[in-house]
mmCIF file of C-alpha atoms in Angstrom:
data_model
loop_
_atom_site.group_PDB
_atom_site.id
_atom_site.type_symbol
_atom_site.label_atom_id
_atom_site.label_comp_id
_atom_site.label_asym_id
_atom_site.label_seq_id
_atom_site.Cartn_x
_atom_site.Cartn_y
_atom_site.Cartn_z
ATOM 1 C CA PHE A 1 86.235 -72.074 -124.904
ATOM 2 C CA LEU A 2 84.153 -74.925 -126.636
ATOM 3 C CA TYR A 3 81.493 -73.230 -128.739
ATOM 4 C CA THR A 4 82.598 -69.958 -130.025
ATOM 5 C CA GLY A 5 81.376 -68.040 -133.125
ATOM 6 C CA ILE A 6 84.652 -69.335 -134.667
ATOM 7 C CA LYS A 7 83.569 -72.883 -133.871
ATOM 8 C CA ARG A 8 80.261 -72.355 -135.761
ATOM 9 C CA TYR A 9 81.995 -70.841 -138.596
ATOM 10 C CA TYR A 10 84.247 -73.878 -139.072
ATOM 11 C CA LEU A 11 81.058 -75.657 -138.959
ATOM 12 C CA TYR A 12 79.142 -73.828 -141.519
ATOM 13 C CA PHE A 13 81.942 -73.658 -143.879
ATOM 14 C CA TRP A 14 82.665 -77.386 -143.940
ATOM 15 C CA GLU A 15 78.766 -78.122 -144.323
ATOM 16 C CA ILE A 16 78.828 -76.489 -147.570
ATOM 17 C CA SER A 17 80.981 -79.296 -149.407
ATOM 18 C CA LEU A 18 80.969 -82.002 -146.723
ATOM 19 C CA PRO A 19 81.966 -85.603 -148.154
ATOM 20 C CA ASP A 20 79.560 -88.415 -147.349
ATOM 21 C CA THR A 21 81.916 -89.569 -144.589
ATOM 22 C CA ALA A 22 81.762 -86.483 -142.539
ATOM 23 C CA SER A 23 78.168 -86.144 -142.976
ATOM 24 C CA ALA A 24 77.664 -89.482 -141.091
ATOM 25 C CA VAL A 25 80.154 -88.507 -138.529
ATOM 26 C CA TYR A 26 78.428 -85.417 -137.623
ATOM 27 C CA GLY A 27 75.140 -86.130 -138.678
ATOM 28 C CA TYR A 28 74.609 -83.401 -141.014
ATOM 29 C CA LYS A 29 71.396 -83.423 -143.596
ATOM 30 C CA LYS A 30 73.269 -84.181 -146.450
ATOM 31 C CA PHE A 31 71.584 -86.953 -148.837
ATOM 32 C CA LYS A 32 71.772 -87.839 -152.370
ATOM 33 C CA LYS A 33 68.834 -87.026 -154.765
ATOM 34 C CA GLY A 34 66.654 -89.832 -156.424
ATOM 35 C CA GLY A 35 65.642 -92.070 -153.596
ATOM 36 C CA LYS A 36 66.315 -95.589 -152.743
ATOM 37 C CA GLN A 37 66.587 -96.620 -156.498
ATOM 38 C CA MET A 38 69.207 -94.184 -157.302
ATOM 39 C CA LYS A 39 71.185 -94.895 -154.123
ATOM 40 C CA GLU A 40 71.420 -98.671 -154.900
ATOM 41 C CA ALA A 41 72.035 -98.087 -158.522
ATOM 42 C CA ARG A 42 75.854 -98.705 -158.154
ATOM 43 C CA VAL A 43 75.883 -100.499 -155.238
ATOM 44 C CA TYR A 44 78.332 -103.281 -156.804
ATOM 45 C CA ALA A 45 81.085 -100.508 -157.136
ATOM 46 C CA ASP A 46 84.053 -100.982 -154.774
ATOM 47 C CA GLY A 47 84.055 -97.154 -153.907
ATOM 48 C CA PHE A 48 80.271 -97.105 -153.006
ATOM 49 C CA GLN A 49 79.232 -95.289 -150.044
ATOM 50 C CA THR A 50 76.026 -93.740 -148.911
ATOM 51 C CA THR A 51 74.164 -92.114 -145.781
ATOM 52 C CA PHE A 52 70.617 -92.587 -144.532
ATOM 53 C CA ALA A 53 68.285 -89.944 -143.494
ATOM 54 C CA ASN A 54 66.324 -92.396 -140.993
ATOM 55 C CA VAL A 55 66.444 -95.595 -139.397
ATOM 56 C CA GLU A 56 63.680 -96.925 -141.746
ATOM 57 C CA GLU A 57 65.881 -96.141 -144.811
ATOM 58 C CA LEU A 58 68.885 -97.936 -143.022
ATOM 59 C CA MET A 59 66.917 -101.017 -142.463
ATOM 60 C CA HIS A 60 65.249 -101.207 -145.941
ATOM 61 C CA PHE A 61 69.009 -100.903 -147.517
ATOM 62 C CA LEU A 62 70.232 -103.546 -145.111
ATOM 63 C CA LYS A 63 67.513 -105.766 -145.950
ATOM 64 C CA GLU A 64 68.110 -105.302 -149.729
ATOM 65 C CA ARG A 65 71.931 -105.934 -148.998
ATOM 66 C CA ALA A 66 71.054 -109.371 -147.065
ATOM 67 C CA GLY A 67 68.784 -110.394 -150.041
ATOM 68 C CA SER A 68 71.567 -109.848 -152.946
ATOM 69 C CA ALA A 69 74.168 -111.618 -150.525
ATOM 70 C CA SER A 70 75.045 -115.356 -150.267
ATOM 71 C CA TRP A 71 77.439 -117.357 -148.193
ATOM 72 C CA ILE A 72 79.429 -120.479 -149.763
ATOM 73 C CA ARG A 73 81.620 -122.879 -147.735
ATOM 74 C CA LYS A 74 84.744 -124.316 -149.929
ATOM 75 C CA PRO A 75 87.893 -126.012 -149.123
ATOM 76 C CA THR A 76 90.561 -123.344 -148.731
ATOM 77 C CA LYS A 77 92.989 -125.176 -150.852
ATOM 78 C CA ASP A 78 90.474 -125.220 -153.606
ATOM 79 C CA LEU A 79 90.400 -121.365 -154.248
ATOM 80 C CA ARG A 80 92.338 -119.638 -156.850
ATOM 81 C CA LEU A 81 93.099 -116.161 -157.470
ATOM 82 C CA VAL A 82 93.279 -115.439 -161.180
ATOM 83 C CA PRO A 83 94.007 -111.936 -163.003
ATOM 84 C CA LEU A 84 90.954 -110.386 -164.855
ATOM 85 C CA LYS A 85 91.749 -110.866 -168.333
ATOM 86 C CA LYS A 86 90.897 -108.814 -171.575
ATOM 87 C CA MET A 87 88.884 -111.932 -172.654
ATOM 88 C CA ASP A 88 86.735 -111.757 -169.452
ATOM 89 C CA MET A 89 85.672 -108.320 -170.372
ATOM 90 C CA GLU A 90 84.792 -109.083 -174.108
ATOM 91 C CA GLU A 91 82.248 -111.882 -173.392
ATOM 92 C CA GLU A 92 78.693 -111.320 -174.090
ATOM 93 C CA ILE A 93 77.295 -110.836 -170.688
ATOM 94 C CA GLU A 94 74.508 -108.667 -169.461
ATOM 95 C CA GLU A 95 75.026 -104.981 -168.793
ATOM 96 C CA ARG A 96 75.176 -105.290 -165.193
ATOM 97 C CA GLU A 97 77.637 -107.956 -165.035
ATOM 98 C CA GLN A 98 79.856 -105.768 -167.601
ATOM 99 C CA GLU A 99 79.566 -103.022 -165.325
ATOM 100 C CA ILE A 100 80.848 -105.149 -162.552
ATOM 101 C CA LEU A 101 83.660 -106.364 -164.355
ATOM 102 C CA ASN A 102 84.636 -102.877 -165.464
ATOM 103 C CA ASP A 103 84.721 -101.760 -161.883
ATOM 104 C CA THR A 104 86.943 -104.655 -160.922
ATOM 105 C CA LYS A 105 89.229 -103.813 -163.690
ATOM 106 C CA ASN A 106 89.588 -100.342 -162.019
ATOM 107 C CA HIS A 107 90.262 -101.942 -158.373
ATOM 108 C CA THR A 108 91.800 -105.305 -157.817
ATOM 109 C CA LYS A 109 91.987 -106.550 -161.149
ATOM 110 C CA LEU A 110 91.306 -110.142 -159.798
ATOM 111 C CA MET A 111 88.846 -112.979 -159.969
ATOM 112 C CA LEU A 112 88.213 -115.837 -157.563
ATOM 113 C CA LYS A 113 87.895 -119.306 -158.883
ATOM 114 C CA MET A 114 86.341 -122.163 -156.772
ATOM 115 C CA ARG A 115 85.828 -125.430 -158.799
ATOM 116 C CA GLY A 116 83.754 -124.006 -161.827
ATOM 117 C CA GLN A 117 82.610 -120.740 -160.186
ATOM 118 C CA THR A 118 84.386 -117.393 -160.929
ATOM 119 C CA TYR A 119 83.923 -114.093 -159.350
ATOM 120 C CA PRO A 120 84.932 -110.662 -159.138
ATOM 121 C CA VAL A 121 87.214 -109.694 -156.043
ATOM 122 C CA ARG A 122 86.161 -106.617 -154.132
ATOM 123 C CA ASP A 123 89.029 -104.527 -152.698
ATOM 124 C CA CYS A 124 87.683 -105.571 -149.257
ATOM 125 C CA ALA A 125 88.157 -109.093 -149.686
ATOM 126 C CA ILE A 126 91.999 -108.953 -150.413
ATOM 127 C CA GLN A 127 93.038 -108.908 -146.686
ATOM 128 C CA THR A 128 90.855 -111.747 -145.724
ATOM 129 C CA ILE A 129 92.273 -113.827 -148.775
ATOM 130 C CA LEU A 130 95.744 -113.334 -147.774
ATOM 131 C CA LYS A 131 94.696 -114.352 -144.299
ATOM 132 C CA ARG A 132 93.431 -117.467 -145.569
ATOM 133 C CA ALA A 133 96.509 -117.924 -147.619
ATOM 134 C CA GLY A 134 98.668 -117.387 -144.566
ATOM 135 C CA ILE A 135 100.666 -114.575 -146.248
ATOM 136 C CA SER A 136 101.383 -110.989 -145.796
ATOM 137 C CA GLY A 137 103.840 -108.034 -146.435
ATOM 138 C CA PRO A 138 104.168 -104.825 -148.205
ATOM 139 C CA GLY A 139 106.010 -106.672 -151.138
ATOM 140 C CA LEU A 140 103.004 -108.316 -152.439
ATOM 141 C CA ARG A 141 101.540 -105.131 -153.852
ATOM 142 C CA LYS A 142 104.797 -104.566 -155.718
ATOM 143 C CA LEU A 143 104.141 -107.629 -158.011
ATOM 144 C CA ASP A 144 102.010 -107.441 -161.022
ATOM 145 C CA LYS A 145 98.689 -109.346 -161.081
ATOM 146 C CA ALA A 146 100.085 -112.495 -162.679
ATOM 147 C CA TYR A 147 102.841 -113.016 -160.147
ATOM 148 C CA TYR A 148 100.886 -111.839 -157.256
ATOM 149 C CA SER A 149 98.068 -114.531 -158.078
ATOM 150 C CA LYS A 150 100.575 -117.283 -158.283
ATOM 151 C CA VAL A 151 102.497 -116.419 -154.874
ATOM 152 C CA VAL A 152 98.917 -116.251 -153.401
ATOM 153 C CA ASN A 153 97.827 -119.816 -154.920
ATOM 154 C CA TYR A 154 100.997 -121.365 -153.898
ATOM 155 C CA CYS A 155 99.932 -120.590 -150.387
ATOM 156 C CA LEU A 156 96.390 -121.488 -150.924
ATOM 157 C CA GLN A 157 97.150 -124.814 -152.193
ATOM 158 C CA VAL A 158 98.709 -125.847 -148.868
ATOM 159 C CA ALA A 159 96.035 -124.130 -146.540
ATOM 160 C CA LYS A 160 93.888 -126.248 -144.121
ATOM 161 C CA GLY A 161 90.504 -126.081 -143.288
ATOM 162 C CA GLU A 162 87.262 -124.400 -144.763
ATOM 163 C CA ALA A 163 86.732 -120.995 -146.462
ATOM 164 C CA LEU A 164 83.315 -119.121 -145.701
ATOM 165 C CA ILE A 165 83.092 -116.829 -148.898
ATOM 166 C CA LYS A 166 80.843 -113.970 -148.728
ATOM 167 C CA ILE A 167 79.265 -112.955 -152.353
ATOM 168 C CA ALA A 168 77.384 -109.356 -152.395
ATOM 169 C CA ASP A 169 76.233 -107.616 -155.173
ATOM 170 C CA GLY A 170 77.837 -109.658 -157.708
ATOM 171 C CA LYS A 171 81.535 -109.787 -156.062
ATOM 172 C CA VAL A 172 83.547 -111.836 -153.314
ATOM 173 C CA SER A 173 83.351 -109.462 -150.349
ATOM 174 C CA ALA A 174 85.241 -111.699 -147.803
ATOM 175 C CA VAL A 175 86.902 -114.886 -147.333
ATOM 176 C CA HIS A 176 86.577 -115.773 -143.711
ATOM 177 C CA GLY A 177 87.796 -119.018 -141.955
ATOM 178 C CA GLY A 178 84.827 -121.411 -142.315
ATOM 179 C CA ASP A 179 85.544 -124.053 -139.587
ATOM 180 C CA TYR A 180 83.357 -124.414 -136.809
ATOM 181 C CA CYS A 181 85.378 -122.402 -134.373
ATOM 182 C CA ASP A 182 86.038 -119.498 -136.732
ATOM 183 C CA TYR A 183 83.741 -116.864 -138.078
ATOM 184 C CA SER A 184 80.126 -116.690 -136.717
ATOM 185 C CA ILE A 185 77.716 -114.922 -139.451
ATOM 186 C CA LEU A 186 75.870 -111.842 -137.776
ATOM 187 C CA GLU A 187 73.467 -110.473 -140.271
ATOM 188 C CA MET A 188 73.921 -106.803 -140.036
ATOM 189 C CA GLN A 189 70.165 -106.038 -140.188
ATOM 190 C CA ASP A 190 69.747 -108.351 -136.968
ATOM 191 C CA VAL A 191 72.110 -106.389 -135.335
ATOM 192 C CA PHE A 192 70.708 -103.058 -136.024
ATOM 193 C CA GLU A 193 67.015 -104.412 -135.352
ATOM 194 C CA THR A 194 68.330 -105.711 -131.681
ATOM 195 C CA VAL A 195 69.870 -102.150 -131.145
ATOM 196 C CA VAL A 196 66.558 -100.337 -132.016
ATOM 197 C CA GLU A 197 64.464 -102.695 -129.924
ATOM 198 C CA TYR A 198 66.896 -102.438 -126.901
ATOM 199 C CA LEU A 199 66.857 -98.688 -126.925
ATOM 200 C CA ASN A 200 63.028 -98.489 -127.277
ATOM 201 C CA LYS A 201 62.682 -100.723 -124.203
ATOM 202 C CA LYS A 202 65.507 -99.202 -121.871
ATOM 203 C CA TYR A 203 65.945 -95.605 -123.254
ATOM 204 C CA PRO A 204 62.535 -94.501 -124.312
ATOM 205 C CA GLY A 205 62.795 -91.463 -126.028
ATOM 206 C CA SER A 206 65.942 -92.053 -127.687
ATOM 207 C CA THR A 207 66.279 -91.045 -131.282
ATOM 208 C CA TYR A 208 68.222 -91.859 -134.536
ATOM 209 C CA VAL A 209 70.536 -88.925 -135.341
ATOM 210 C CA GLU A 210 69.723 -88.098 -138.502
ATOM 211 C CA GLY A 211 72.254 -88.502 -141.462
ATOM 212 C CA SER A 212 74.636 -90.368 -138.971
ATOM 213 C CA GLY A 213 74.054 -93.971 -140.509
ATOM 214 C CA SER A 214 76.785 -94.791 -143.201
ATOM 215 C CA TYR A 215 77.417 -97.740 -145.430
ATOM 216 C CA ASP A 216 80.403 -98.846 -147.387
ATOM 217 C CA HIS A 217 81.620 -102.519 -148.325
ATOM 218 C CA SER A 218 83.554 -102.459 -145.248
ATOM 219 C CA VAL A 219 81.594 -101.291 -142.528
ATOM 220 C CA VAL A 220 77.963 -99.903 -141.622
ATOM 221 C CA THR A 221 77.475 -97.593 -138.904
ATOM 222 C CA ALA A 222 74.892 -95.308 -137.074
ATOM 223 C CA MET A 223 74.228 -93.243 -133.885
ATOM 224 C CA TRP A 224 71.275 -92.534 -131.631
ATOM 225 C CA GLU A 225 70.835 -89.883 -129.038
ATOM 226 C CA LEU A 226 69.868 -91.469 -125.636
ATOM 227 C CA GLU A 227 67.611 -89.770 -122.899
ATOM 228 C CA ASP A 228 68.889 -90.457 -119.659
ATOM 229 C CA GLU A 229 69.657 -87.503 -117.264
ATOM 230 C CA GLU A 230 70.424 -89.767 -114.373
ATOM 231 C CA VAL A 231 73.632 -90.972 -115.822
ATOM 232 C CA LEU A 232 74.520 -87.448 -117.003
ATOM 233 C CA GLU A 233 73.824 -85.776 -113.485
ATOM 234 C CA VAL A 234 77.501 -86.378 -112.046
ATOM 235 C CA TYR A 235 79.041 -85.135 -115.095
ATOM 236 C CA LYS A 236 76.565 -82.054 -115.286
ATOM 237 C CA LYS A 237 77.583 -81.252 -111.599
ATOM 238 C CA ALA A 238 81.090 -81.269 -112.294
ATOM 239 C CA LEU A 239 80.698 -78.980 -115.170
ATOM 240 C CA ASP A 240 78.932 -76.526 -112.957
ATOM 241 C CA ALA A 241 81.379 -76.835 -110.413
ATOM 242 C CA HIS A 242 84.075 -75.924 -112.735
ATOM 243 C CA GLY A 243 82.069 -73.085 -114.236
ATOM 244 C CA ILE A 244 81.931 -74.709 -117.691
ATOM 245 C CA SER A 245 78.651 -73.884 -119.358
ATOM 246 C CA MET A 246 77.170 -76.054 -122.330
ATOM 247 C CA LYS A 247 74.000 -75.597 -124.120
ATOM 248 C CA VAL A 248 73.302 -79.353 -124.967
ATOM 249 C CA ILE A 249 74.687 -82.586 -123.487
ATOM 250 C CA LYS A 250 73.265 -85.767 -124.472
ATOM 251 C CA LEU A 251 74.318 -89.242 -124.260
ATOM 252 C CA ALA A 252 74.838 -90.889 -127.577
ATOM 253 C CA LEU A 253 75.687 -94.570 -128.810
ATOM 254 C CA ARG A 254 77.261 -95.516 -132.056
ATOM 255 C CA LEU A 255 77.045 -98.996 -133.356
ATOM 256 C CA THR A 256 79.431 -100.292 -135.934
ATOM 257 C CA THR A 257 79.677 -103.366 -137.501
ATOM 258 C CA SER A 258 80.879 -105.427 -140.551
ATOM 259 C CA ASP A 259 80.683 -108.633 -142.361
ATOM 260 C CA VAL A 260 83.946 -108.420 -144.039
ATOM 261 C CA ALA A 261 86.370 -108.776 -140.682
ATOM 262 C CA ALA A 262 86.798 -104.616 -140.647
ATOM 263 C CA SER A 263 84.874 -104.608 -137.336
ATOM 264 C CA GLY A 264 82.803 -106.551 -134.880
ATOM 265 C CA ALA A 265 79.529 -105.722 -133.567
ATOM 266 C CA ASN A 266 81.086 -102.716 -131.571
ATOM 267 C CA LEU A 267 79.132 -100.392 -129.376
ATOM 268 C CA TYR A 268 80.657 -96.895 -128.535
ATOM 269 C CA PRO A 269 79.534 -94.701 -125.824
ATOM 270 C CA MET A 270 79.668 -91.022 -126.581
ATOM 271 C CA LEU A 271 78.419 -87.635 -125.975
ATOM 272 C CA LEU A 272 76.741 -85.064 -128.187
ATOM 273 C CA CYS A 273 77.808 -81.568 -127.038
ATOM 274 C CA GLY A 274 76.825 -78.170 -128.056
ATOM 275 C CA SER A 275 74.343 -77.001 -130.715
ATOM 276 C CA GLY A 276 76.722 -78.540 -133.401
ATOM 277 C CA ASN A 277 76.166 -81.788 -131.802
ATOM 278 C CA GLN A 278 80.220 -82.535 -131.610
ATOM 279 C CA THR A 279 80.741 -86.150 -130.746
ATOM 280 C CA ILE A 280 82.937 -87.026 -127.884
ATOM 281 C CA SER A 281 84.099 -90.444 -127.461
ATOM 282 C CA LEU A 282 83.798 -92.151 -124.009
ATOM 283 C CA GLY A 283 86.444 -94.515 -123.684
ATOM 284 C CA ASN A 284 87.006 -97.976 -125.231
ATOM 285 C CA PRO A 285 84.038 -99.777 -127.270
ATOM 286 C CA ILE A 286 82.117 -102.716 -126.103
ATOM 287 C CA ARG A 287 83.312 -105.181 -128.600
ATOM 288 C CA LEU A 288 82.054 -108.408 -129.800
ATOM 289 C CA THR A 289 84.248 -110.312 -132.297
ATOM 290 C CA HIS A 290 82.612 -112.418 -135.014
ATOM 291 C CA LYS A 291 84.439 -115.530 -133.633
ATOM 292 C CA GLY A 292 81.873 -117.259 -131.678
ATOM 293 C CA ALA A 293 79.453 -114.518 -131.780
ATOM 294 C CA SER A 294 75.629 -114.455 -131.355
ATOM 295 C CA ILE A 295 72.931 -112.129 -131.164
ATOM 296 C CA LYS A 296 72.457 -113.074 -127.347
ATOM 297 C CA LYS A 297 75.851 -112.338 -126.609
ATOM 298 C CA PHE A 298 75.491 -108.914 -128.338
ATOM 299 C CA GLU A 299 72.403 -108.362 -126.301
ATOM 300 C CA GLU A 300 74.496 -109.125 -123.223
ATOM 301 C CA ASN A 301 76.721 -106.334 -124.364
ATOM 302 C CA LEU A 302 74.015 -103.845 -124.519
ATOM 303 C CA GLU A 303 73.136 -104.725 -120.870
ATOM 304 C CA LEU A 304 76.596 -103.180 -120.263
ATOM 305 C CA LEU A 305 75.850 -99.716 -121.565
ATOM 306 C CA PHE A 306 74.363 -98.028 -118.536
ATOM 307 C CA SER A 307 77.501 -99.007 -116.407
ATOM 308 C CA ARG A 308 79.933 -98.335 -118.992
ATOM 309 C CA TYR A 309 78.386 -94.398 -119.095
ATOM 310 C CA LYS A 310 78.787 -94.030 -115.421
ATOM 311 C CA GLU A 311 82.133 -95.290 -115.136
ATOM 312 C CA THR A 312 83.572 -93.379 -117.978
ATOM 313 C CA LEU A 313 81.576 -90.267 -117.248
ATOM 314 C CA MET A 314 83.259 -90.223 -113.790
ATOM 315 C CA ASP A 315 86.816 -90.809 -115.073
ATOM 316 C CA PHE A 316 86.053 -87.943 -117.838
ATOM 317 C CA ALA A 317 84.769 -85.502 -115.034
ATOM 318 C CA LYS A 318 88.233 -85.953 -113.284
ATOM 319 C CA LEU A 319 90.047 -84.549 -116.277
ATOM 320 C CA MET A 320 88.677 -81.083 -115.243
ATOM 321 C CA ASP A 321 91.101 -81.213 -112.135
ATOM 322 C CA ILE A 322 94.166 -81.626 -114.528
ATOM 323 C CA GLU A 323 95.588 -78.149 -115.279
ATOM 324 C CA ILE A 324 97.523 -77.889 -118.560
ATOM 325 C CA HIS A 325 99.980 -74.909 -118.627
ATOM 326 C CA HIS A 326 101.135 -74.951 -122.304
ATOM 327 C CA PRO A 327 98.042 -76.586 -124.030
ATOM 328 C CA ALA A 328 98.884 -75.992 -127.615
ATOM 329 C CA ASN A 329 102.339 -77.842 -127.046
ATOM 330 C CA CYS A 330 100.613 -80.393 -124.951
ATOM 331 C CA LEU A 331 97.811 -80.925 -127.780
ATOM 332 C CA MET A 332 100.276 -81.294 -130.594
ATOM 333 C CA GLY A 333 102.441 -83.880 -128.279
ATOM 334 C CA ILE A 334 99.264 -85.952 -128.018
ATOM 335 C CA LEU A 335 98.423 -85.619 -131.540
ATOM 336 C CA ASN A 336 101.683 -86.716 -132.737
ATOM 337 C CA LYS A 337 101.086 -90.026 -131.152
ATOM 338 C CA LEU A 338 98.217 -90.422 -133.101
ATOM 339 C CA ASP A 339 97.809 -91.717 -136.761
ATOM 340 C CA MET A 340 96.787 -89.081 -139.065
ATOM 341 C CA LYS A 341 97.967 -86.379 -141.693
ATOM 342 C CA LYS A 342 100.053 -83.523 -140.574
ATOM 343 C CA LYS A 343 97.623 -81.047 -141.957
ATOM 344 C CA ILE A 344 94.602 -82.449 -139.638
ATOM 345 C CA LYS A 345 96.963 -82.015 -136.678
ATOM 346 C CA ASN A 346 97.617 -78.512 -137.481
ATOM 347 C CA GLU A 347 93.978 -77.599 -138.309
ATOM 348 C CA VAL A 348 93.041 -78.954 -134.552
ATOM 349 C CA VAL A 349 95.796 -77.161 -132.700
ATOM 350 C CA GLU A 350 94.897 -73.704 -134.880
ATOM 351 C CA LEU A 351 91.320 -74.172 -134.065
ATOM 352 C CA PHE A 352 92.097 -74.498 -130.312
ATOM 353 C CA LYS A 353 94.454 -71.418 -130.440
ATOM 354 C CA ALA A 354 91.715 -69.383 -132.283
ATOM 355 C CA GLN A 355 89.199 -70.310 -129.639
ATOM 356 C CA ASN A 356 91.256 -70.293 -126.511
ATOM 357 C CA GLY A 357 94.516 -68.823 -127.237
ATOM 358 C CA ASP A 358 97.743 -70.547 -125.004
ATOM 359 C CA VAL A 359 96.485 -69.615 -121.698
ATOM 360 C CA PRO A 360 96.303 -72.414 -119.246
ATOM 361 C CA CYS A 361 92.943 -74.981 -119.358
ATOM 362 C CA SER A 362 92.420 -78.304 -118.251
ATOM 363 C CA ALA A 363 92.818 -81.628 -119.565
ATOM 364 C CA HIS A 364 89.058 -81.930 -119.888
ATOM 365 C CA ASP A 365 89.286 -78.750 -122.587
ATOM 366 C CA LEU A 366 92.003 -80.613 -124.428
ATOM 367 C CA TYR A 367 90.213 -83.774 -124.834
ATOM 368 C CA TYR A 368 87.504 -81.753 -126.495
ATOM 369 C CA ALA A 369 89.985 -80.401 -128.787
ATOM 370 C CA LEU A 370 91.241 -83.828 -129.730
ATOM 371 C CA ASN A 371 87.936 -84.860 -130.657
ATOM 372 C CA GLU A 372 87.862 -82.157 -133.522
ATOM 373 C CA ALA A 373 90.293 -84.341 -135.408
ATOM 374 C CA VAL A 374 87.410 -86.974 -136.095
ATOM 375 C CA PHE A 375 85.556 -83.983 -137.906
ATOM 376 C CA PHE A 376 88.598 -82.722 -140.007
ATOM 377 C CA ALA A 377 89.501 -86.148 -140.889
ATOM 378 C CA ALA A 378 86.054 -86.886 -142.365
ATOM 379 C CA CYS A 379 86.427 -83.486 -144.222
ATOM 380 C CA GLU A 380 89.447 -84.777 -145.691
ATOM 381 C CA GLY A 381 87.634 -87.708 -147.108
ATOM 382 C CA MET A 382 89.081 -90.455 -144.839
ATOM 383 C CA LYS A 383 87.366 -93.700 -145.009
ATOM 384 C CA SER A 384 84.612 -94.843 -142.368
ATOM 385 C CA GLN A 385 87.029 -97.670 -140.972
ATOM 386 C CA GLU A 386 89.721 -95.288 -140.639
ATOM 387 C CA ILE A 387 87.647 -92.823 -138.763
ATOM 388 C CA ILE A 388 86.520 -95.336 -136.523
ATOM 389 C CA ARG A 389 89.818 -96.444 -135.741
ATOM 390 C CA LEU A 390 90.759 -92.731 -135.118
ATOM 391 C CA GLU A 391 87.902 -92.389 -132.692
ATOM 392 C CA GLU A 392 89.223 -95.434 -130.886
ATOM 393 C CA ASP A 393 92.789 -94.088 -130.614
ATOM 394 C CA ILE A 394 91.418 -90.721 -129.272
ATOM 395 C CA ALA A 395 89.499 -92.467 -126.711
ATOM 396 C CA LYS A 396 92.510 -94.111 -125.507
ATOM 397 C CA VAL A 397 93.998 -90.809 -124.553
ATOM 398 C CA LEU A 398 91.593 -90.625 -121.423
ATOM 399 C CA SER A 399 94.113 -93.384 -119.785
ATOM 400 C CA TYR A 400 97.500 -91.187 -120.660
ATOM 401 C CA ASP A 401 99.557 -89.654 -118.300
ATOM 402 C CA TRP A 402 98.781 -85.929 -119.172
ATOM 403 C CA ALA A 403 102.295 -84.837 -117.229
ATOM 404 C CA GLU A 404 104.156 -86.706 -119.868
ATOM 405 C CA TYR A 405 103.172 -83.857 -122.657
#
C-alpha cells in the first residue's frame, strides 16, 4: 500500500522542481550554488530562506546570524511606528542599507523609531509589535500605512513595561515583552548545539538528515535520524503481525525554534519510512516556550524523548486494529478538519486511491496517507512555519475517534 511505483513517480516528479521548503521537509539534496557567501548575500531580505547540506553548514550560518544580531531594551511607550517615506529612500547611504530599505519598501513599508534610532521593520516583527501595543484585528490591514501607524502608536503610548527588541541583519525582527517575567532569549546556535551533543551521547550513530535544515526569518528547523532498535521493536512486531512490510523504518527527531515568537524550542518525535524517507509525525511535540526558558530546561525536555517514542509508537500501532470500510470518504472527512488548500486535500485522496483503491484498510494506513499532505503543502510553497503547524494538526489525528468519520 505505502510504497508503490506510483509513490516513487510522485517523488521523482516533484523532486525536479522542488521549492526550498519541500527540500527541507523531505530532506532532498537541493542546494543553491555559490557556497556560504552566496547563501548569505541577501539574508536581510524578508523573503530570504535557505537550506543546509550538513549540520556544520547550519551551525556556521547560525553563528553568523548571532554575530549580526543585537538585543535592545526600551520602554514600550517610547516606540513609534512610522511609514517609510520617499525621503528615506533618497538619503545618501551605503549600498547595503539602500538594499535593505528597498526590500522594506516591498514588504512592510514601516520603520520603528526609538529615541533617536530608526530601523526598518521586517514582516515577522509585525505580530509582536501589535502584541506590545495590545491591538489586533483584520481591519488594521485595510488601513494605509500612515493611519495604520497612528492607530498602533496611540496604543503604544499607553503600553506598560519594557520591550525587548531584536535587530537582525539591518531590520527589526521582533519586539518581545522585555520585563523580567517575559521573553527569555535562547540563542538558536546554543539550542542546536545542545541537541547535537545530546544525540551523540544518547543515540550514537544518529545522523543529520541531509537537506532537512532550513532557515527563514521566522523559524529554523532540522531533522536527525536516530539509531534505536529497542524502541522500534514493538512497532515492528505489530507491523509483522498485520502483514505490513516496510523496507526502512527509522526514528527521527525534528527540532524547530525561533527567536521572533513563531515557535518555542520544540522537539518533534517522528518516523522516517520507506526508501523515500516519508516523515510521519508521532503525536504532539515536546514544547519549551520562551517565557522563563533556559538551556537547562531544554536539556530536561530532551531527556523525555525516549519515553515519548515508546508511548507514541504503542498508540500508533493500535491504529492497525481499527478497520476503515470507506477509506476515501474517511480520509476526506479528516482532511476537511485540517487547515489546507482544497487542491492539497484532493491530491492526498487521489494518491491514496491510486495506490489502494477504495477497499477497506486500517486507520494506520490512512494516517500514513494523511502525512502526504505535508509534502504536497511544501510543494505548493507553503512557508516553514505553516508546514510545522500542519504537521502538528496531523499529529492530533492520532487521538481522533475514527468512528466519527
